[in-house]
Every structure is written in structure tokens, then in C-alpha cells.
């Protein structure tokens, strides 16, 4: 066929002249009106692009639906398919789908960029559950999906905003076995309402969405014969679909193919792992070859064609009639490979080919190796059957060797077979490559008299530990065969295994990987040894649960009682305030349904203007080098280059600036000297974003290091060479007391102890994106995803050398920011504007995830040394810090960070506090603001010190914490009278006591101790952490305009980045205008629209950040409304006196006729004496660690936060939960690694792991302290955006307690200290947990038995 036919949201599309390398996502976003699927990573790792892909089987008259990554699916592969995006479920015009409405009603969308993909993952799960005829029919309004399945429906989707809890509740609301009363805060019923029932939810109707239109079914049926008779044709557009093996080889050997860049594809998922380095001009789709899709079952096993998807393989292995123990365990393990939407399109053969050819760390290869699988390949003119082991050991095969099928034996006819598979990965449910995977199969026989177990035969397969491919540990197998399984035999086997598992050079965490392999084999063999307790045996200890404020959370602790396979639960305790109605009500976030339906417009959703071109950065790979020359390889991609923009293209009179701030500047482009790896050298311009991205990879840079000193990459280098940025006196934090005096008062001291905190990448779901459009009279309109439009305007103007009023910057909404869309975004908007100015054509830039991660900096890494003196009762008398902060190449905001560090550290009364601060200038990407900048580090440093003191004294850490909390007098000493405020506003002691000084807490702590006494291989820890967080409100503009029909436009300086600013502003405007329409505030709320930021419309908008933009914007709007009320109130009173009644529309109509100004502006400037204040909160977290793997499960987290009188409890709850989970990522998961040149190598979803739905607390409770004493705040409210992130250190501290229990159990000094005192860096990932517990504890344990 020469044309491609498919349906998109029920509409027919026919395409000829296909670009074979175009993905489905690119087609949808650039060739259609639909913008729901988003580009978040381009790797299949985030789920933002998920669509429903439906295929029709005309023989069975059956439609098969599955979720798929549209960023990986090639357009040519969807012939005769139907594609459904979130717009196809429902929309503004036709009505929203129940998924959209429930996402909005459960407050499960913040920035909204990930939401369309979430909707489609959930919809796919619902559709497939509802098609299962073996499931009972659900009650009306529910799906057949179960709660357990619903929780996993979005397990492959990433969200950086919400913390996942409301998303899980949304998914669970569709499950027939859910208890609706257990679901979290929503707009459908009040929490605790006994009338919670499905009738109050937006109705879900099975089959309401047509996933495969009838017209396409008819076309497929009518073309069946044509398809069968279709012979191979060489197509001009480069997409080929052979339907025989001979046809494939004829194609491969044809001159046009052999001379081309050709790629064989099934699902194209390999491109998510191994990024194409050049364009391919020929693609061969293997799915049309029947032999590659066949399934042959026999009594002994099953043979599966290599093009069968992994999801289908799982279904085959779980077939009810043929399924065996081996098959079921294989299927369970495969279900943890990648994510559902990748498994749905990835083929099993493709996975094995990657393992054989590319040394891919395949789980599938490892588990199939252990069961004795074999493969059939076609090489040359013959078919050969090889064992999987022989296949993997062959030299890497090329396109001329075709993998036909895989045979998997069932082992059904064998008795006494013991089969297990294992993997340790950063995420439990998959979507993460394993550190080590393994699979073991043994045939055993018991001694009839003693019952002891003998190993008759055994296969031990290991993979992913840093080897070329999965391998068998044959020497270990040999020493086990024929032997009775005893502790001494296991020890012998493990010692030999440790010698055999040797990770290759350069592999991360090599000792950890070896230890994992040892632990897996121990876990497998120990149940066979009679004298050994099973490591998997989990002894549960009943205990009472904690309470907050007298028993809010008093249900039995499910995670404690039942281990980990439990439904995620949560409670929210929030006091609603009606004093300023509708302010204070948990109303639905403005635009949430638009976000869910994919209709909300982000910068990259704006249709490209005519003649639009696209740009991609070329950046330095060296940290300090002269750039002599830049050329491009001779390649298909380099032919797509239209222009190259560099420093020489900056207009005359313009400045080469990427950032200019009060502390210094940073160039946009390298002129001649590159100063850090990742620094922009220039921008490649091409006709599409894909072409530009690929062309940028073709750049070849000639560097010279002549006459240059070595680069400064670490704080140690900087200190040695005295390379610093100065902290201006006005920003330098104030010391407290006298160091010498404090030391003299101390009974004991700890000197020069060390704390290390690494960086963290923002990982907003929408990467940096800009559209620059040249306008008349040397003007420029720029659409940019930024937190600072006004500063973007000034930077673009300075770069181009034109007046500010020649540059118009527009920002509607931002797909996540967290500080990363602040100053670092100017690089992208400036570069885009320079290109547009030079070429006089619109230019669009949308950074790929790798470039974004390399260039955008992230959180400040820190190394801290501390000396602390304290009394024998734990009261600290003195603290001195030596703070070394890696700022990168330019100051950015770095001189402000030390003040935040010290402010957060001051949550405790240190008696006397001194410090030495060095802001180190290094040859690294500049670090910048990231949610809670400085504060999160300072708060954690304080906890590390307190824990160190407690361990030295051998006392409960919480006792030391409580002893060193401020009273109001010491708070005034450390923070000053202004920040300390009135005594009733200091709520931290009562918050802390509510969590950690109650009988229920003592009972929980005692239960943890009991658990640790009776469980050897799992340990638990519990910890409560208080926080303080200083914020400042800033001057902010606001404007309200009432149109002639009575509808209202509101403008504010702040940007909607997911924090609910628009929602709170709407509530404030409605409240502030209610004097004009008092009885209809709800209707008034519906009339208000908050519009995008426009630098030509509202000036002095400032920066959206620091957690206070919402309240500042609300106050500015309140002032603007009061002006309008003052104008309209006399008119309203007059009309009422005359007529007795008046509607809002009539009032506005009369005002317009009488020429009353219906637009009012304000500029709120806060009182200097009350502009700053402190936020308070605490968190109590309980964790469980697995000593064999280092895996940590957060069993429960209870958060209590003083929100004042919340402006919108639902919005603030989302901020608290989302901030906490982002903090969990910082403390537990997110390793932001660089190479020896300082270039980020954590540069993709493959190697940088933010939290997912399977890593949040199993029980997640939040309570807001209703504190009415904040009279100097905006309607007594307080900030919620950043402070809760600090609460996540409670998880880290609980991990320390669990590790301490493990080290005590094994009397281990592990790494870095004694059994009780040790250093835990941030993040504390699985390898670090295992290392701290002991890498050799299994051998030590077995030796102790001997």
C-alpha cells in the first residue's frame, strides 16, 4: 500500500508521502488540531504522550485496545489503527468525560502538563478491565477494575506536582470494590459524609467512547483480500512492510536499502533507550511477517514469535488453562519491565536483540535464561535453533540475522521444581532498569527420613550487574548439585558467587551489585535449609496507630499489620473557613478540566506561524576550553541545517547575555572560551524540532586547552584556589551569641563532622520552551514558559539592543517550574529571539529532556562541616558551620542561598551560632533556585546535627529535638521581633507535640522496636521532624475589568505554574466584589476569568516564586476590587432605592451608560515591618528497609502544617503533598550525577528517577492547623508552596533509625562511622542504604551460625 489510513478521535486520516521517521506524537501535535498528548521526554519514560491505540481483528470481529507512547510509535506503524487522545474522550464542546471531571473534582491536576497522559493510562485500564467477560458486572457508575489494579493504572506516568495521592483516589473512584468514604478531599461530597455514593460522582458509562469507528472497520473488511495478496514494493517514502522472510531478505539485499540508513522496527521502543544519532531514511516494519507473530503451545512449553509484544507474552504465560508456576512467575517479573504503555508496543524479540547486540540490561533475557529457553534465528539461508545462552554469547548480530521465535519450557511435567526471579531497582513497579536481576531454577528432592533438601539440578542466572549479557553462575551451580542445603553449603556458594560477579569498570555501585547478587541467592536457598529462618518471612507486630490532635488518624495501621501489599490510604483533616466565602473553600482548581481534556494551551501548543523554523542548542562538552572551530558531520541530519546561530549573530548594540542579575552576569553563547560543560555554543536551525535536535548531535567541536589551568569542578578545588562569589553584607546571615562562650558551657563536643548534599534537577514535565515571532518596526513577540515574563522581556531587549517596549512577552501557563523556569529560562528565550531577529522568521525552541537536564543547573550541592557543643541532657550550647556551596560558573541567585540555609537551620535553639560561608565559583552549570532553595538543605543539616548529638548520648532523637526547640523568647533572639511575631503565632512546639509527644506515638515507637527485634532482614524506623520556613511577600500589581455583559477579567503579575494562583485570585475577586452582589457569590465566581500575563498589559509583575505570589496577587486584586466597589456602590445603592432590586448585569449596564470606569488597577506594596514571616510544620514518618537490597518503603507519613486560614484548602493540600513527595525524591531517589568534566550524565528518565505512584507513603495523612492568629497576613493565610518540601527529611531521618537498628543487629560499623553514628549523605539511595547496613551481612550471619 502506498497510503496510510487511520482514525484519530474518530476522524479519518489518509497520508501519502510519509516521512518514515515521524512519530505519532509529532504528527498529532504538528499536523492536527489536537494537543492533548505532550512531549515530556521522548523516551517512553514519563507517560505524558500516552494515547489509546486500537487495532481491529476482522476475523474475530474484535477490537484490541492498549495504551501506547505516541513519542515512540512511528506513524507508519499505525496503518488501519484507531488512535484516541484525551480530547477523544470528551471536551468543552461535547462534554467532559467522567475521567476529566473526577480528575478535576479530586483536585488531581496542578500544572496539568502530565494530566492528559494520566487520563489515557487510566482510560486504557478501564477499557481492558471492562472487556473481561470473566469479571462480574459492576454496579452502575463503576468499572470492573479493582482497587489494586486502579492504583497501578498510572504506575508508569510521572507527575512532579501532585504527590500522586489525589490521582490514585481518582483512579480508585472507578473501582467497584472501593469504599468511597476512604477517598480523599473532593468536590463531590464532604469528607466523612456518610452519603458518599457513586451517584454523586460524574457518571462513568462502559462503552460510551467509541474507540474504533465503523468506517475503518468497513475499510479493513473490504481490503482483507487485497492485504493477503499484497506483495512487497519498494516505496518512495522509505517505509517498507515485507510479509515474508524471503521478502525481507530481498529487501535488505536490494541496492536502495543496502546504501541507506535502515532500521528494522516492531514497536520502536529501542529509540527510547538508545537515541538515534542520525536520521534514518529507510524503515522496515517486521510485523507483517507471520512467522514473527505466531504462538505455538505444547504440553512442554510455548513458542512465541519475536514480534509479539511483551504485554501479549504476559497474557500467554498467564493463560488459565496452560499456566504453570514457572509461567506465572515469569509473567509477574515481566510485568515489572518498563511500564504498561511500553510493554504494549515493545516486542519480546526486540528486547532480546538489544541484550545480545547492545548489552542492554534485560530482565527478560535473565529470567528466560534460567528456565532453559531457546531461540530460533534465520541467518543467511538457514534456520538455526540455539539455547538462549548460546545466542547471547554470539558476536553482536546484524540486520542479516533475524530472530524468529523464542521457546519457553513450562516445566509442567517436572516435580519438586523451585523457581524464583528477583530484581532490585529504584522503583518497585518497574519503569526502572535493575541494579541486578536474577532468576534461579532448581530441581530438588527431600531426604525421606530427615526431610532435608538436596539439590539435584540447578540453574543460576544473573544480569544487569555490569556484564555484557545475562550469564549463568556455572561454578556455583556445580558446587550445589547433589548437595544437601545447609548454612555451610550456602556460605560456600555465596563466597564463590562473590568472586564470579565482577561488574565491568566504570559501572556504578559495583560492590552493591555484587552484594545484591549474594543476597538474592541467599534469599532463594535459605528456605531449603532447615536450620535457617526464611529471609522473606515477615513477622508482623500489632500496635496502636498514631493520633493527631486527639485521635484524627486512629485507624489500625494497615502497613504495619499487612506488610506492603495494601491499598494506599490517606486522611486529610482540614478546617474550612466560611468567614471570607468563597475564599477559604476547597473549590476546584481553575482550568483543571481543560487540562485533563488536553485543551489547556501551553507554549508548545500554540500553532506554529507560517514559515516557522525550529532551534536546538549545541553545547560544550568540556568544562574549560578554547573553542577553535565548530563543524558538522556529513550525515542525513546535517543536511537539514538551515542556519547556525552563535555569538557573532547578536545584533550590533546588543549584549551577549544569558542572564544579568544584581550579583553578576552570564553570557548567552560562548565567544571563544567555554567555561563549563553544557554551556551553549550556538543554536542549530532546521525545519522541524526533530530535525533540529538531530542536527545538533552532528556538531563536531574542536577544543584546545592550551595555556589553561585545570577546571575547578568541586568545592575542594574552589577552596584550594580561592574561587568564590561574595555574599553582600546586606544578605549575609547574622550570627548569634559567642562561640567561645558556648563551647565553654558544653559538656561534650563533636568536632568537624561532615554532611554532604547533592544537587537535584527540577524535572518540570514541560521542558524549557519558547516561540519568538518577529513583528513590525523591529519588534518581537515572545511566548515563553517562564516564571518571570518581565525579566525575560528586559533580557531579550538587552540581547537584541532594542528598547524594552519593542519586546512583548506573553505567558499563559507553565507546565511546572519549581524555580527552573526562572532565571535559567532566559537563555532559551534570548537564543530564540536572536535567531528570529537574524532570520526574520518565527523560531520555536522546545528543549529535549537531555539538553534541559544538562543546561538548566538545578539545586545547589553542599558540603558542610560542623562543630557542636552540648550538655549531657542533649541541650545544645553552640554550633559552628563551615558551609561550602557549589554555585557553578555564575552567581545567579547563589549569594541569597546561605541566608536561607541559616534561616532554616535556626529552627532549633543552638545557644550560640557561628558560621563561615563560601559560595564557590566552579566550572559547572550555574545552580539556581529550586523549590525550597537553601532552606531544604539548612533544615536537613540541622537534623543531621541533632541526630548526631542523640547518637553520641544514646538517647531518643525526638527528646533532643524537643529540648532544643525554641520558646518564644529564644525565637526572638534568633529571628528578631519582626519575624518571631506574636507568641500565639509560634505554633511549632504544639505541632511537634501533637505528633511526637503522645501515648499513641510512644506505642508506635515501641511497636517499631518490637518489629526490629523479631525481624532480621527487614528493619523499621520512625522519626518526627519540625520545620521553620521564612518567606517574604513582594510588591505586586493587580487589575480587574468588568465587561459590558458583566463578565470579569482579572490580571495579576504572578504566573499560573500549577500552584493554584488563578483559583485563589478568582476566589478573592469574588469575595471582594460580593458587596455589589452579596447573595450570588457563586455566580460571581463563574463570571471571573484570570488571563495570561502580558508584559505590555501589566507591568512590575516581578518573579513568581518564594511561595507568596498567590497571596500577594490576591491582596493586589482585593485592592483593585475595592476601588471598583467604591465606584459602583453609590450607583447600586441609588438603583436599589429606586427599584428595590438590581441584577449584576443591570448594574454593570447602568455603570457603562454613565461612563463609570469599569477597570481598576492596584499595586500592592506590603508594609516593611510585616512583609516577612515564618511558616511552621512537622512530619512523622515511618519506613521499612530491606537489608538484602537496600530498598526503602515509606509505610506512613503524618504531616501537620500551619496554613493559617487557608485561602483554598484543596489547593494548599495539593501543595503540601506535592512538595513533600518532591522532597522524598531529593532525600531518597534523585541522583544528579556528572562525569569527570562536570557534564550531567543523569540526563534522561532512564537514569534519573523522580518518585512515582509506587514510592509514596502507603498511608499518607495531612492535617492543617487552623491558626487564626496571623492578622498581618492576607486574610490570615500563610504560604504552602515550598515549606512542606522540608518535611520530607522525616523520611530520611526514619531511614537512619532503621539503618541504626540494622547496624546494631549485625554489630556493623559499615561505611563511615560506628554502629550508631554514621554519615548519611543526600540522597540516600538503595545502594547507600545497603552499604550502611553492611555489604557482607549475609556472609557474616552464616559465619556466625558456623
Coordinates of C-alpha atoms in Angstrom, one line a residue, residues 262-623:
X262 CA 18.0 1.4 7.5
X263 CA 16.2 0.5 10.8
X264 CA 14.2 -2.7 11.5
X265 CA 11.3 -2.0 13.8
X266 CA 8.4 -3.5 15.6
X267 CA 7.5 -1.1 18.4
X268 CA 10.5 1.3 18.0
X269 CA 10.9 1.4 21.8
X270 CA 14.6 0.9 21.4
X271 CA 14.9 4.5 20.4
X272 CA 13.8 5.4 23.9
X273 CA 16.9 3.7 25.2
X274 CA 19.5 4.1 22.5
X275 CA 18.9 7.5 21.0
X276 CA 19.3 7.7 17.2
X277 CA 22.4 9.6 16.4
X278 CA 21.3 10.3 12.8
X279 CA 18.1 10.3 10.8
X280 CA 17.2 7.0 9.1
X281 CA 15.8 7.2 5.6
X282 CA 14.5 3.6 5.4
X283 CA 12.4 1.7 7.9
X284 CA 11.4 -2.0 7.7
X285 CA 8.3 -2.9 9.7
X286 CA 8.6 -6.6 10.7
X287 CA 5.1 -7.1 12.0
X288 CA 3.8 -8.2 8.6
X289 CA 5.8 -11.4 8.6
X290 CA 3.5 -14.2 10.0
X291 CA 6.3 -16.3 11.5
X292 CA 7.3 -13.4 13.8
X293 CA 3.8 -13.2 15.3
X294 CA 3.0 -16.9 15.7
X295 CA 2.2 -18.6 19.0
X296 CA 2.6 -22.4 19.3
X297 CA 1.6 -24.1 22.6
X298 CA 2.5 -27.6 23.5
X299 CA 2.5 -29.7 26.7
X300 CA 6.1 -28.9 27.3
X301 CA 6.1 -25.2 26.6
X302 CA 5.2 -22.4 24.3
X303 CA 7.0 -20.9 21.2
X304 CA 6.4 -17.2 20.7
X305 CA 7.2 -15.2 17.7
X306 CA 9.8 -12.4 18.2
X307 CA 7.4 -9.6 17.2
X308 CA 4.9 -10.5 19.8
X309 CA 4.6 -7.7 22.4
X310 CA 5.7 -8.1 25.9
X311 CA 2.2 -7.5 27.2
X312 CA 0.9 -10.3 24.9
X313 CA 3.6 -12.6 26.2
X314 CA 2.4 -11.9 29.7
X315 CA -1.1 -12.8 28.7
X316 CA 0.1 -16.0 27.1
X317 CA 2.1 -17.1 30.1
X318 CA -0.9 -16.4 32.4
X319 CA -3.3 -18.4 30.2
X320 CA -5.7 -20.1 32.7
X321 CA -5.6 -23.5 31.0
X322 CA -1.8 -23.9 30.5
X323 CA -0.3 -21.7 33.2
X324 CA 2.3 -23.2 35.5
X325 CA 4.3 -22.0 38.4
X326 CA 7.2 -21.1 36.1
X327 CA 5.0 -19.3 33.6
X328 CA 3.2 -17.3 36.3
X329 CA 6.5 -16.1 37.9
X330 CA 7.9 -15.2 34.5
X331 CA 4.8 -13.2 33.8
X332 CA 4.9 -11.4 37.2
X333 CA 8.5 -10.5 36.6
X334 CA 7.8 -9.3 33.1
X335 CA 5.1 -7.1 34.5
X336 CA 7.8 -5.1 36.2
X337 CA 9.7 -4.5 33.0
X338 CA 9.3 -0.9 31.7
X339 CA 5.7 0.4 32.0
X340 CA 2.4 -0.8 30.7
X341 CA 2.3 1.5 27.7
X342 CA 5.9 0.5 26.7
X343 CA 5.2 -3.2 27.2
X344 CA 2.1 -2.8 24.9
X345 CA 4.3 -1.9 21.9
X346 CA 7.7 -3.4 22.7
X347 CA 8.4 -6.9 21.3
X348 CA 10.0 -9.7 23.3
X349 CA 12.4 -10.3 20.4
X350 CA 13.4 -6.7 20.3
X351 CA 14.3 -6.9 24.0
X352 CA 16.5 -9.9 23.4
X353 CA 18.1 -8.4 20.4
X354 CA 19.1 -5.3 22.4
X355 CA 20.5 -7.6 25.1
X356 CA 22.5 -9.5 22.5
X357 CA 23.6 -6.6 20.3
X358 CA 23.8 -3.6 22.7
X359 CA 24.5 -5.2 26.0
X360 CA 21.1 -3.9 27.3
X361 CA 20.4 -4.8 30.9
X362 CA 17.5 -7.0 30.0
X363 CA 15.4 -8.6 32.8
X364 CA 13.7 -10.8 30.2
X365 CA 17.0 -12.3 29.0
X366 CA 17.9 -13.2 32.6
X367 CA 14.6 -14.8 33.6
X368 CA 14.3 -16.8 30.3
X369 CA 17.9 -18.0 30.6
X370 CA 17.2 -19.7 33.9
X371 CA 14.3 -21.8 32.6
X372 CA 16.3 -23.1 29.7
X373 CA 14.7 -21.1 26.9
X374 CA 15.9 -21.4 23.3
X375 CA 15.7 -19.2 20.2
X376 CA 15.3 -19.8 16.5
X377 CA 17.2 -17.5 14.2
X378 CA 17.4 -17.1 10.5
X379 CA 20.9 -16.4 9.3
X380 CA 21.7 -16.4 5.6
X381 CA 19.6 -19.1 4.1
X382 CA 19.2 -21.4 7.1
X383 CA 17.2 -21.6 10.3
X384 CA 19.2 -22.4 13.5
X385 CA 17.9 -23.2 17.0
X386 CA 20.2 -22.1 19.8
X387 CA 19.9 -22.1 23.5
X388 CA 19.4 -18.6 24.8
X389 CA 22.8 -18.7 26.4
X390 CA 24.4 -19.6 23.1
X391 CA 22.5 -16.8 21.4
X392 CA 23.6 -14.2 23.9
X393 CA 27.2 -15.3 23.7
X394 CA 27.4 -14.9 19.9
X395 CA 29.1 -11.8 18.5
X396 CA 26.6 -8.9 18.1
X397 CA 24.3 -9.9 15.2
X398 CA 23.4 -7.6 12.3
X399 CA 20.3 -7.0 10.3
X400 CA 21.1 -10.1 8.2
X401 CA 20.3 -12.3 11.1
X402 CA 16.7 -12.5 12.0
X403 CA 15.4 -13.6 15.4
X404 CA 12.3 -15.7 14.6
X405 CA 11.0 -17.0 17.8
X406 CA 11.6 -17.8 21.5
X407 CA 10.7 -21.2 23.1
X408 CA 9.9 -21.1 26.8
X409 CA 9.6 -24.5 28.5
X410 CA 6.8 -24.8 31.1
X411 CA 8.4 -27.4 33.4
X412 CA 4.9 -28.7 33.9
X413 CA 6.0 -32.3 33.8
X414 CA 8.7 -32.0 36.4
X415 CA 8.1 -32.3 40.2
X416 CA 9.9 -30.5 43.0
X417 CA 10.8 -27.5 40.9
X418 CA 11.7 -24.4 42.8
X419 CA 11.7 -21.3 40.6
X420 CA 12.1 -17.6 41.6
X421 CA 13.1 -14.4 40.0
X422 CA 14.5 -11.3 41.6
X423 CA 15.3 -7.7 40.7
X424 CA 16.4 -4.7 42.7
X425 CA 15.6 -1.4 41.0
X426 CA 14.9 2.2 42.1
X427 CA 11.2 1.7 41.6
X428 CA 9.2 -1.3 42.8
X429 CA 6.7 -1.5 39.9
X430 CA 9.2 -1.1 37.2
X431 CA 9.9 1.7 34.7
X432 CA 13.5 1.4 36.0
X433 CA 16.4 -0.7 34.9
X434 CA 17.5 -3.1 37.6
X435 CA 20.8 -2.8 39.5
X436 CA 20.8 -6.6 39.4
X437 CA 18.3 -9.1 38.1
X438 CA 18.5 -12.8 38.7
X439 CA 16.5 -16.0 38.1
X440 CA 17.0 -19.4 39.7
X441 CA 15.5 -22.7 38.9
X442 CA 16.3 -25.9 40.9
X443 CA 15.1 -29.5 41.0
X444 CA 15.2 -30.7 44.5
X445 CA 14.5 -33.9 46.4
X446 CA 13.9 -34.4 50.1
X447 CA 15.6 -36.9 52.4
X448 CA 12.7 -39.2 53.3
X449 CA 14.0 -39.7 56.9
X450 CA 15.2 -36.2 57.9
X451 CA 13.3 -34.1 55.5
X452 CA 16.4 -32.3 54.5
X453 CA 16.6 -30.9 50.9
X454 CA 19.0 -32.0 48.3
X455 CA 19.7 -30.1 45.0
X456 CA 19.5 -32.4 42.1
X457 CA 20.0 -29.8 39.4
X458 CA 20.1 -26.0 39.4
X459 CA 20.4 -23.1 37.1
X460 CA 21.5 -19.7 38.4
X461 CA 21.2 -16.7 36.0
X462 CA 22.3 -13.2 36.8
X463 CA 22.1 -10.0 34.7
X464 CA 22.3 -6.2 34.8
X465 CA 25.2 -6.1 37.3
X466 CA 27.7 -4.8 34.8
X467 CA 28.2 -7.7 32.4
X468 CA 27.9 -8.0 28.6
X469 CA 24.7 -10.1 29.0
X470 CA 22.9 -12.3 31.3
X471 CA 25.1 -15.2 32.4
X472 CA 24.9 -18.4 34.4
X473 CA 27.0 -18.9 37.5
X474 CA 28.0 -22.4 36.5
X475 CA 30.8 -22.9 39.1
X476 CA 28.3 -22.1 41.8
X477 CA 25.8 -24.4 40.2
X478 CA 28.4 -27.2 40.2
X479 CA 29.1 -26.9 43.9
X480 CA 25.4 -27.0 44.8
X481 CA 24.4 -30.0 42.6
X482 CA 23.9 -33.2 44.6
X483 CA 24.4 -31.5 47.9
X484 CA 22.2 -31.1 51.0
X485 CA 21.3 -27.5 51.5
X486 CA 22.8 -26.3 54.8
X487 CA 24.1 -23.0 56.1
X488 CA 27.7 -24.0 55.4
X489 CA 26.9 -25.1 51.8
X490 CA 25.1 -21.8 51.2
X491 CA 28.0 -19.9 52.6
X492 CA 30.4 -21.7 50.3
X493 CA 28.2 -20.9 47.3
X494 CA 27.9 -17.3 48.2
X495 CA 31.7 -16.9 48.7
X496 CA 32.2 -18.4 45.2
X497 CA 29.5 -16.2 43.7
X498 CA 31.1 -13.1 45.1
X499 CA 34.2 -14.0 43.2
X500 CA 32.3 -14.6 40.0
X501 CA 30.1 -11.5 39.9
X502 CA 32.5 -8.8 38.7
X503 CA 31.0 -5.6 37.3
X504 CA 32.8 -4.0 34.4
X505 CA 35.0 -1.0 35.0
X506 CA 33.0 2.2 35.3
X507 CA 29.8 0.5 36.5
X508 CA 28.1 2.5 39.2
X509 CA 27.9 0.9 42.7
X510 CA 29.9 -2.2 41.9
X511 CA 30.2 -3.5 45.4
X512 CA 26.5 -3.0 45.9
X513 CA 25.6 -5.0 42.8
X514 CA 27.8 -7.9 44.0
X515 CA 26.1 -7.8 47.4
X516 CA 22.7 -7.9 45.7
X517 CA 23.5 -11.0 43.8
X518 CA 24.7 -12.6 47.0
X519 CA 21.5 -11.6 48.8
X520 CA 19.3 -12.9 46.1
X521 CA 20.9 -16.3 46.1
X522 CA 20.7 -16.4 49.9
X523 CA 17.0 -15.5 49.8
X524 CA 16.5 -18.3 47.3
X525 CA 18.4 -21.0 49.1
X526 CA 17.7 -20.3 52.7
X527 CA 14.1 -21.7 52.7
X528 CA 15.7 -25.1 51.7
X529 CA 18.0 -25.2 54.7
X530 CA 16.1 -26.4 57.8
X531 CA 18.2 -24.5 60.3
X532 CA 17.7 -21.1 58.7
X533 CA 14.7 -18.9 59.1
X534 CA 13.4 -17.6 55.8
X535 CA 14.5 -14.1 54.9
X536 CA 11.1 -13.4 53.3
X537 CA 9.3 -14.4 56.5
X538 CA 7.8 -11.1 57.7
X539 CA 6.9 -11.2 61.4
X540 CA 4.2 -8.6 62.0
X541 CA 3.7 -6.9 65.3
X542 CA 0.3 -5.5 66.2
X543 CA 0.5 -1.9 67.5
X544 CA -1.7 1.1 68.0
X545 CA -1.6 3.8 65.5
X546 CA -0.6 7.4 66.0
X547 CA -3.1 10.2 66.6
X548 CA -3.0 13.8 65.6
X549 CA -4.7 16.3 67.8
X550 CA -6.6 13.8 69.9
X551 CA -7.3 10.9 67.5
X552 CA -7.8 12.2 64.0
X553 CA -5.9 9.3 62.4
X554 CA -6.7 6.3 64.7
X555 CA -7.5 3.5 62.2
X556 CA -5.3 0.4 62.6
X557 CA -2.0 0.9 60.7
X558 CA -2.6 -1.2 57.6
X559 CA 1.0 -1.1 56.5
X560 CA 2.2 -2.4 59.9
X561 CA -0.3 -5.2 60.0
X562 CA -0.2 -6.4 56.4
X563 CA 3.2 -5.6 55.1
X564 CA 3.4 -3.9 51.7
X565 CA 0.7 -5.3 49.5
X566 CA -2.0 -3.0 50.7
X567 CA -4.1 -0.3 49.2
X568 CA -2.7 3.2 49.6
X569 CA -4.7 5.1 52.2
X570 CA -4.9 8.7 53.3
X571 CA -6.7 11.1 55.5
X572 CA -7.0 14.9 55.3
X573 CA -8.0 16.9 58.3
X574 CA -8.9 20.4 57.3
X575 CA -11.0 23.0 59.0
X576 CA -13.0 25.0 56.4
X577 CA -13.4 28.8 56.9
X578 CA -16.6 30.5 55.8
X579 CA -15.6 33.9 57.1
X580 CA -14.5 35.2 53.7
X581 CA -16.6 33.0 51.5
X582 CA -15.8 31.8 48.8
X583 CA -12.2 32.4 50.0
X584 CA -11.3 29.5 52.3
X585 CA -13.5 27.0 50.4
X586 CA -11.8 24.0 48.7
X587 CA -13.2 24.8 45.3
X588 CA -12.0 23.1 42.2
X589 CA -8.8 24.4 40.6
X590 CA -9.5 26.8 37.7
X591 CA -8.9 25.1 34.4
X592 CA -8.5 21.6 35.8
X593 CA -11.0 20.0 33.3
X594 CA -9.3 21.9 30.4
X595 CA -6.0 20.4 31.5
X596 CA -7.4 16.9 31.7
X597 CA -9.1 17.1 28.3
X598 CA -5.9 18.4 26.7
X599 CA -7.5 21.7 25.7
X600 CA -5.4 23.9 28.0
X601 CA -2.8 25.7 25.9
X602 CA 0.9 25.7 26.9
X603 CA 3.6 27.4 24.9
X604 CA 4.3 24.4 22.6
X605 CA 0.5 24.0 22.0
X606 CA 0.3 27.4 20.2
X607 CA 0.1 26.6 16.5
X608 CA 3.3 27.4 14.6
X609 CA 3.1 30.5 12.5
X610 CA 3.8 30.3 8.7
X611 CA 7.5 29.9 7.9
X612 CA 8.3 28.8 11.4
X613 CA 11.7 27.3 12.0
X614 CA 13.0 25.4 15.0
X615 CA 16.1 25.6 17.1
X616 CA 18.2 23.3 19.2
X617 CA 21.3 24.1 21.3
X618 CA 24.8 22.9 20.6
X619 CA 26.6 22.9 23.9
X620 CA 30.2 22.4 25.2
X621 CA 31.2 19.0 26.4
X622 CA 34.3 20.5 28.1
X623 CA 34.4 22.4 31.3

